[in-house]
Amino acid sequence: MTTTESAEKLLAPVLSAFWDEPESWTLETYRRHDGYQGLRKALAMDPDDLIAFVKDSGLRGRGGAGFPTGMKWQFIPQGDDKPHYLVVNADESEPGTCKDIPLLFANPHSLIEGIAIACHAIRSQHAFIYLRGEVVPVLRRLHAAVAEAYAAGYLGPDALGPGKPLELTVHAGAGAYICGEETALLDSLEGRRGQPRLRPPFPAVAGLYACPTVVNNVESIASVPAILARGQDWFRSMGSEKSPGFTLYSLSGHVAAPGQYEAPLGITLRQLLDLSGGMRPGHRLKFWTPGGSSTPLLTDEHLDVPLDYEGVGAAGSMLGTKALQCFDETTCVVRAVTRWTEFYAHESCGKCTPCREGTYWLVQLMRDIEAGKATMADLDKIADIADNINGKSFCALGDGAASPIFSSLKFFREEYEQHITGRGCPFDPARSTVWADDAGRSDDNAHLEVNA
Amino acid sequence: MTNVPLGMPQLPAPDYPADVRERLAADARQVIARYPDSRSALLPLLHLVQSEEGHVTATGMRFCADMLDLTTAEVTAVATFYSMYRRKPSGDYQVGVCTNTLCAVLGGDAIFSALQDHLGVGNGETTEDGAVTLEHIECNAACDYAPVVMVNWEFFDNQTVESAKRLVDDLVAGREVRPTRGAPLCTFKETARILAGFPDERPGATEASGGAGPASLVGLRLARGEAPAGRVVGPRAETPPPRSTSGTPEGHPSSHDAPESTAASDPAHPTGPVPGRGPGDADDKRDDKRDDKRGDRRGDKRDDQGGAKGGEGR
């Protein structure tokens, strides 16, 4: 149970390896760290061999679902007359998820190189980066990096070889969580309301402009150059058979050292907390999400669950985006779930009834429960509504909305009941703020204005 | 037959003055050229018209429709779906406090509540001088820097009630404000132009605030053996801690903007007609995914007892 390994052994910075360089985002810095070497190797390969190479590496999607990246590429029909497109999903909006944004801010060229490799593989001449709009500093660096890549010939008329052009368009979204869902993203990129599409046909057959399209997460694509440059064996030396490689874990919440931790897949939360200083002083872990708010929350019973696709799945949750939001004993789980539920209701696109209506009514009931105005029967009712959303909604947003309800009821039903029997919330939200323990821990009077 | 006012805008919306239209059309053609299909340019073009007027007007939507050969209804349907398009005149600086769960718990609720008191405005409202529009936003992918405040979509990390108050004071006073991650602030309109896909031309804007932020580097530093190790603490408490006597909110610790009235039934609701706007503003009757379903009482301070969340977009 205890960890004796050092941080040096447990962590494996690859994408983040030079983020502390003074100008880490520039082409010059990227090249100094073997940038665009993977592309050089990839362009010397036949596209089909390249797809097989990425498939054999075992790289799985880092955006949540964990679908094998190479297999996604393989689904693109070859020899058809239609244009093929690569669309990078940089609409990082899942609550708790904060890996792609720092990655693009500090190292945008890893994505651009990955895009060039992927486009060679799937025989695409035009790629898009769909970046959520609310991150202008990242947009700036993407604009700059793409301009540098064009100037250096990594993009443009002969990017993928003589007469083999590659265009890359950076597209800023306009604020809609649902656009992280790949088919809603495609509708949004086509200039429509971001609502998911019926599948089949899958994007690989009829995606952007009804043409074969690969939609990949930022981190998935950005991981490809290193695999090319350093090889499958190196990649497979990390993680497990089914979940090989390195990935970014984002630690946040009531922890001593929130931040990005790049490590082989399969590290545990206990190991991450051990090496980073644990929870904030004097507090204990109460509940956490392994991969954003849509993944069923876990408790301190799950500290030793290997954080890979299989391990977290076996524990009844999902690896998701590896957004490890940690909450300590000062946090009211009902308040947390209410807020997430409000988020899903707000972001429901309105297309399907289970999600649109279900999330609405969940919010009403959760607010009542939190305020102490609910009855015990309401606990069964929220479980019932969540069950009517889960698996029955048009896209995964509905499943995500049901996850916090199910999992919190499973582990903290007693706390829900306390809100009902005690006619209100037994927690003081002022105690869970980051500054609650400042000023000599005299929490009386110090935060009178903190009335939230 | 009597005329029943339906609150519908007069169509068509007025056009831009010729010189403005010409300038915007040149920009729009650049944007459209980036896409194999012109309609893909709609989101950037809505950012572009927002960079002209500070919000998306019926005139702006008509312009987009003209440029892309769409109907104004098609454009309106898109403009009202996305939360970054503002539908009424708003401030030069859009201050968004993250009140999604993690930031809210770590202090975002307290910050949002304090800023409402400090500025005397509610959610989605603008200070009288037109400097600051305050709103609560959803998760902005900076959870390791919580609590987070965004101003014109630049990052202000690790905020406290005091730092956030200082921030808005500086904005109101017109002092230069630098984000923790991002470039020195430009106005909302200038930001919207970057979002339309026109790179920030200010010298040093891309370089500003340096490489990765400190939280982004903690893992890297540990991997290099640059920081001490800690210990994870044991199991969670059996029972919740007792309610403290101080700092306890009346009623609800979480937010409340529960729908009790709809835009149709509540004329004060901001989804309704916006006073002081010219005829022809097509967005008076809105087709909003949120407002369809729930009449968020944005701007109602009673709702924001403990920091609100819900109706306003990110």
Short mmCIF file of N, CA, C and O in Angstrom, two decimals, chain A residues 125-200:
data_model
loop_
_atom_site.label_atom_id
_atom_site.label_comp_id
_atom_site.label_asym_id
_atom_site.label_seq_id
_atom_site.Cartn_x
_atom_site.Cartn_y
_atom_site.Cartn_z
N GLN A 125 -5.71 16.28 -46.68
CA GLN A 125 -5.00 17.51 -47.07
C GLN A 125 -5.50 18.72 -46.30
O GLN A 125 -5.06 19.84 -46.56
N HIS A 126 -6.44 18.50 -45.41
CA HIS A 126 -6.95 19.65 -44.66
C HIS A 126 -7.35 19.19 -43.25
O HIS A 126 -8.16 18.28 -43.10
N ALA A 127 -6.74 19.80 -42.28
CA ALA A 127 -7.06 19.48 -40.89
C ALA A 127 -7.59 20.72 -40.18
O ALA A 127 -7.33 21.85 -40.60
N PHE A 128 -8.34 20.48 -39.13
CA PHE A 128 -8.91 21.57 -38.34
C PHE A 128 -8.60 21.34 -36.87
O PHE A 128 -8.61 20.20 -36.41
N ILE A 129 -8.32 22.42 -36.18
CA ILE A 129 -8.26 22.36 -34.72
C ILE A 129 -9.47 23.11 -34.21
O ILE A 129 -9.58 24.33 -34.42
N TYR A 130 -10.39 22.39 -33.58
CA TYR A 130 -11.57 23.05 -33.00
C TYR A 130 -11.24 23.34 -31.54
O TYR A 130 -11.32 22.47 -30.68
N LEU A 131 -10.83 24.58 -31.30
CA LEU A 131 -10.44 25.00 -29.94
C LEU A 131 -11.63 25.69 -29.28
O LEU A 131 -12.25 26.56 -29.90
N ARG A 132 -11.92 25.35 -28.04
CA ARG A 132 -12.98 26.08 -27.36
C ARG A 132 -12.61 27.56 -27.36
O ARG A 132 -11.44 27.92 -27.26
N GLY A 133 -13.59 28.42 -27.46
CA GLY A 133 -13.30 29.84 -27.63
C GLY A 133 -12.82 30.55 -26.38
O GLY A 133 -12.20 31.61 -26.47
N GLU A 134 -13.07 29.95 -25.22
CA GLU A 134 -12.87 30.70 -23.97
C GLU A 134 -11.43 30.72 -23.49
O GLU A 134 -11.17 31.01 -22.32
N VAL A 135 -10.49 30.39 -24.35
CA VAL A 135 -9.10 30.31 -23.94
C VAL A 135 -8.22 31.09 -24.92
O VAL A 135 -7.40 30.54 -25.64
N VAL A 136 -8.36 32.41 -24.90
CA VAL A 136 -7.67 33.25 -25.87
C VAL A 136 -6.13 33.12 -25.80
O VAL A 136 -5.48 33.13 -26.85
N PRO A 137 -5.54 32.99 -24.60
CA PRO A 137 -4.07 32.83 -24.59
C PRO A 137 -3.60 31.62 -25.39
O PRO A 137 -2.54 31.67 -26.03
N VAL A 138 -4.38 30.56 -25.36
CA VAL A 138 -4.03 29.35 -26.11
C VAL A 138 -4.25 29.59 -27.61
O VAL A 138 -3.44 29.17 -28.44
N LEU A 139 -5.31 30.27 -27.94
CA LEU A 139 -5.59 30.59 -29.34
C LEU A 139 -4.43 31.39 -29.94
O LEU A 139 -3.98 31.13 -31.06
N ARG A 140 -3.94 32.36 -29.16
CA ARG A 140 -2.80 33.16 -29.62
C ARG A 140 -1.60 32.28 -29.97
O ARG A 140 -0.97 32.44 -31.01
N ARG A 141 -1.29 31.35 -29.09
CA ARG A 141 -0.09 30.51 -29.32
C ARG A 141 -0.33 29.52 -30.45
O ARG A 141 0.61 29.17 -31.17
N LEU A 142 -1.57 29.10 -30.62
CA LEU A 142 -1.85 28.23 -31.76
C LEU A 142 -1.70 29.01 -33.07
O LEU A 142 -1.10 28.52 -34.03
N HIS A 143 -2.23 30.23 -33.08
CA HIS A 143 -2.06 31.07 -34.27
C HIS A 143 -0.58 31.23 -34.60
O HIS A 143 -0.16 31.07 -35.76
N ALA A 144 0.21 31.51 -33.57
CA ALA A 144 1.65 31.73 -33.79
C ALA A 144 2.33 30.46 -34.25
O ALA A 144 3.15 30.47 -35.18
N ALA A 145 1.99 29.34 -33.63
CA ALA A 145 2.66 28.08 -33.96
C ALA A 145 2.30 27.62 -35.37
O ALA A 145 3.15 27.12 -36.11
N VAL A 146 1.05 27.79 -35.74
CA VAL A 146 0.64 27.39 -37.08
C VAL A 146 1.35 28.26 -38.13
O VAL A 146 1.82 27.76 -39.15
N ALA A 147 1.47 29.54 -37.83
CA ALA A 147 2.20 30.43 -38.75
C ALA A 147 3.65 29.99 -38.88
O ALA A 147 4.20 29.95 -39.99
N GLU A 148 4.28 29.63 -37.76
CA GLU A 148 5.66 29.15 -37.81
C GLU A 148 5.77 27.86 -38.64
O GLU A 148 6.71 27.68 -39.41
N ALA A 149 4.80 26.97 -38.44
CA ALA A 149 4.84 25.69 -39.15
C ALA A 149 4.66 25.88 -40.66
O ALA A 149 5.30 25.19 -41.46
N TYR A 150 3.80 26.83 -41.03
CA TYR A 150 3.65 27.14 -42.46
C TYR A 150 4.98 27.69 -43.01
O TYR A 150 5.45 27.26 -44.07
N ALA A 151 5.57 28.62 -42.26
CA ALA A 151 6.81 29.25 -42.72
C ALA A 151 7.92 28.22 -42.87
O ALA A 151 8.77 28.31 -43.76
N ALA A 152 7.91 27.20 -42.01
CA ALA A 152 8.97 26.19 -42.04
C ALA A 152 8.66 25.06 -43.02
O ALA A 152 9.46 24.14 -43.18
N GLY A 153 7.47 25.11 -43.63
CA GLY A 153 7.12 24.09 -44.61
C GLY A 153 6.53 22.81 -44.03
O GLY A 153 6.30 21.85 -44.75
N TYR A 154 6.27 22.79 -42.72
CA TYR A 154 5.60 21.62 -42.13
C TYR A 154 4.12 21.62 -42.51
O TYR A 154 3.45 20.60 -42.40
N LEU A 155 3.63 22.77 -42.87
CA LEU A 155 2.28 22.90 -43.40
C LEU A 155 2.41 23.65 -44.72
O LEU A 155 3.43 24.29 -44.97
N GLY A 156 1.40 23.56 -45.57
CA GLY A 156 1.45 24.30 -46.83
C GLY A 156 1.52 23.38 -48.03
O GLY A 156 1.24 22.18 -47.92
N PRO A 157 1.90 23.97 -49.19
CA PRO A 157 1.74 23.26 -50.47
C PRO A 157 2.44 21.90 -50.56
O PRO A 157 1.89 20.96 -51.11
N ASP A 158 3.66 21.79 -50.03
CA ASP A 158 4.39 20.53 -50.16
C ASP A 158 4.70 19.91 -48.80
O ASP A 158 5.72 19.24 -48.61
N ALA A 159 3.80 20.11 -47.87
CA ALA A 159 4.07 19.71 -46.48
C ALA A 159 4.31 18.21 -46.36
O ALA A 159 5.19 17.77 -45.62
N LEU A 160 3.53 17.41 -47.07
CA LEU A 160 3.61 15.96 -46.89
C LEU A 160 4.38 15.30 -48.03
O LEU A 160 4.27 14.11 -48.27
N GLY A 161 5.19 16.10 -48.70
CA GLY A 161 5.96 15.60 -49.83
C GLY A 161 5.65 16.46 -51.04
O GLY A 161 4.68 17.23 -51.02
N PRO A 162 6.47 16.35 -52.10
CA PRO A 162 6.24 17.19 -53.29
C PRO A 162 4.81 17.02 -53.81
O PRO A 162 4.37 15.90 -54.05
N GLY A 163 4.10 18.13 -53.93
CA GLY A 163 2.74 18.09 -54.45
C GLY A 163 1.72 17.53 -53.49
O GLY A 163 0.59 17.24 -53.87
N LYS A 164 2.14 17.34 -52.23
CA LYS A 164 1.19 16.82 -51.23
C LYS A 164 0.95 17.88 -50.17
O LYS A 164 1.69 17.97 -49.18
N PRO A 165 -0.06 18.69 -50.39
CA PRO A 165 -0.28 19.83 -49.51
C PRO A 165 -0.96 19.43 -48.19
O PRO A 165 -1.55 18.35 -48.08
N LEU A 166 -0.82 20.32 -47.22
CA LEU A 166 -1.59 20.17 -45.98
C LEU A 166 -1.98 21.55 -45.47
O LEU A 166 -1.12 22.39 -45.21
N GLU A 167 -3.27 21.78 -45.39
CA GLU A 167 -3.79 23.02 -44.80
C GLU A 167 -4.23 22.73 -43.38
O GLU A 167 -4.76 21.65 -43.09
N LEU A 168 -4.00 23.69 -42.49
CA LEU A 168 -4.46 23.54 -41.10
C LEU A 168 -5.21 24.80 -40.70
O LEU A 168 -4.67 25.91 -40.79
N THR A 169 -6.45 24.65 -40.31
CA THR A 169 -7.28 25.78 -39.92
C THR A 169 -7.56 25.72 -38.42
O THR A 169 -8.01 24.69 -37.91
N VAL A 170 -7.24 26.81 -37.75
CA VAL A 170 -7.56 26.92 -36.33
C VAL A 170 -8.93 27.57 -36.21
O VAL A 170 -9.16 28.66 -36.75
N HIS A 171 -9.83 26.89 -35.54
CA HIS A 171 -11.22 27.34 -35.48
C HIS A 171 -11.59 27.51 -34.01
O HIS A 171 -11.49 26.56 -33.23
N ALA A 172 -12.02 28.71 -33.64
CA ALA A 172 -12.41 28.94 -32.24
C ALA A 172 -13.90 28.72 -32.09
O ALA A 172 -14.70 29.25 -32.85
N GLY A 173 -14.27 27.93 -31.12
CA GLY A 173 -15.68 27.70 -30.81
C GLY A 173 -16.28 28.92 -30.14
O GLY A 173 -15.69 30.00 -30.10
N ALA A 174 -17.48 28.74 -29.61
CA ALA A 174 -18.18 29.91 -29.08
C ALA A 174 -18.90 29.61 -27.77
O ALA A 174 -19.83 30.32 -27.40
N GLY A 175 -18.48 28.55 -27.09
CA GLY A 175 -19.05 28.30 -25.78
C GLY A 175 -20.19 27.31 -25.81
O GLY A 175 -21.36 27.70 -25.88
N ALA A 176 -19.87 26.03 -25.80
CA ALA A 176 -20.89 24.99 -25.71
C ALA A 176 -20.18 23.68 -25.41
O ALA A 176 -19.44 23.17 -26.24
N TYR A 177 -20.40 23.17 -24.21
CA TYR A 177 -19.78 21.92 -23.77
C TYR A 177 -20.09 20.79 -24.73
O TYR A 177 -19.25 19.94 -25.01
N ILE A 178 -21.29 20.78 -25.26
CA ILE A 178 -21.74 19.67 -26.10
C ILE A 178 -20.84 19.51 -27.33
O ILE A 178 -20.75 18.43 -27.91
N CYS A 179 -20.17 20.59 -27.74
CA CYS A 179 -19.33 20.50 -28.92
C CYS A 179 -18.09 19.62 -28.69
O CYS A 179 -17.34 19.35 -29.63
N GLY A 180 -17.86 19.18 -27.46
CA GLY A 180 -16.82 18.18 -27.22
C GLY A 180 -17.25 16.80 -27.69
O GLY A 180 -16.42 15.91 -27.87
N GLU A 181 -18.54 16.61 -27.88
CA GLU A 181 -19.05 15.36 -28.46
C GLU A 181 -18.74 15.42 -29.95
O GLU A 181 -19.04 16.41 -30.61
N GLU A 182 -18.13 14.35 -30.50
CA GLU A 182 -17.49 14.51 -31.80
C GLU A 182 -18.46 14.88 -32.92
O GLU A 182 -18.11 15.66 -33.80
N THR A 183 -19.67 14.34 -32.90
CA THR A 183 -20.57 14.68 -34.01
C THR A 183 -21.19 16.06 -33.82
O THR A 183 -21.46 16.77 -34.81
N ALA A 184 -21.39 16.47 -32.57
CA ALA A 184 -21.85 17.85 -32.33
C ALA A 184 -20.76 18.83 -32.75
O ALA A 184 -21.04 19.89 -33.31
N LEU A 185 -19.51 18.44 -32.50
CA LEU A 185 -18.38 19.27 -32.90
C LEU A 185 -18.39 19.45 -34.43
O LEU A 185 -18.16 20.55 -34.93
N LEU A 186 -18.66 18.38 -35.14
CA LEU A 186 -18.68 18.48 -36.61
C LEU A 186 -19.81 19.39 -37.07
O LEU A 186 -19.62 20.22 -37.98
N ASP A 187 -20.98 19.27 -36.46
CA ASP A 187 -22.08 20.17 -36.82
C ASP A 187 -21.68 21.62 -36.54
O ASP A 187 -21.97 22.52 -37.33
N SER A 188 -21.04 21.83 -35.38
CA SER A 188 -20.62 23.18 -35.02
C SER A 188 -19.60 23.71 -36.02
O SER A 188 -19.66 24.87 -36.44
N LEU A 189 -18.67 22.84 -36.42
CA LEU A 189 -17.64 23.25 -37.38
C LEU A 189 -18.25 23.53 -38.75
O LEU A 189 -17.68 24.26 -39.56
N GLU A 190 -19.39 22.96 -39.01
CA GLU A 190 -20.10 23.26 -40.26
C GLU A 190 -20.96 24.51 -40.15
O GLU A 190 -21.73 24.83 -41.05
N GLY A 191 -20.88 25.18 -38.99
CA GLY A 191 -21.61 26.43 -38.84
C GLY A 191 -23.04 26.26 -38.36
O GLY A 191 -23.91 27.09 -38.66
N ARG A 192 -23.27 25.18 -37.63
CA ARG A 192 -24.63 24.94 -37.13
C ARG A 192 -24.64 24.92 -35.62
O ARG A 192 -23.60 25.00 -34.97
N ARG A 193 -25.84 24.82 -35.06
CA ARG A 193 -25.95 24.57 -33.62
C ARG A 193 -25.25 23.26 -33.32
O ARG A 193 -25.33 22.31 -34.09
N GLY A 194 -24.55 23.21 -32.20
CA GLY A 194 -23.80 22.00 -31.88
C GLY A 194 -24.69 20.94 -31.28
O GLY A 194 -24.86 20.86 -30.08
N GLN A 195 -25.27 20.13 -32.13
CA GLN A 195 -26.10 19.03 -31.65
C GLN A 195 -25.57 17.73 -32.23
O GLN A 195 -25.16 17.68 -33.39
N PRO A 196 -25.57 16.68 -31.44
CA PRO A 196 -24.99 15.42 -31.92
C PRO A 196 -25.80 14.82 -33.06
O PRO A 196 -26.99 15.07 -33.21
N ARG A 197 -25.10 14.01 -33.85
CA ARG A 197 -25.73 13.35 -34.99
C ARG A 197 -26.00 11.89 -34.66
O ARG A 197 -25.31 11.29 -33.84
N LEU A 198 -26.95 11.36 -35.37
CA LEU A 198 -27.23 9.93 -35.26
C LEU A 198 -26.09 9.15 -35.88
O LEU A 198 -25.57 9.52 -36.93
N ARG A 199 -25.70 8.06 -35.24
CA ARG A 199 -24.68 7.18 -35.79
C ARG A 199 -25.23 5.77 -35.85
O ARG A 199 -25.84 5.34 -34.87
N PRO A 200 -24.95 4.96 -36.86
CA PRO A 200 -24.25 5.32 -38.08
C PRO A 200 -25.06 6.27 -38.95
O PRO A 200 -26.25 6.37 -38.73
#
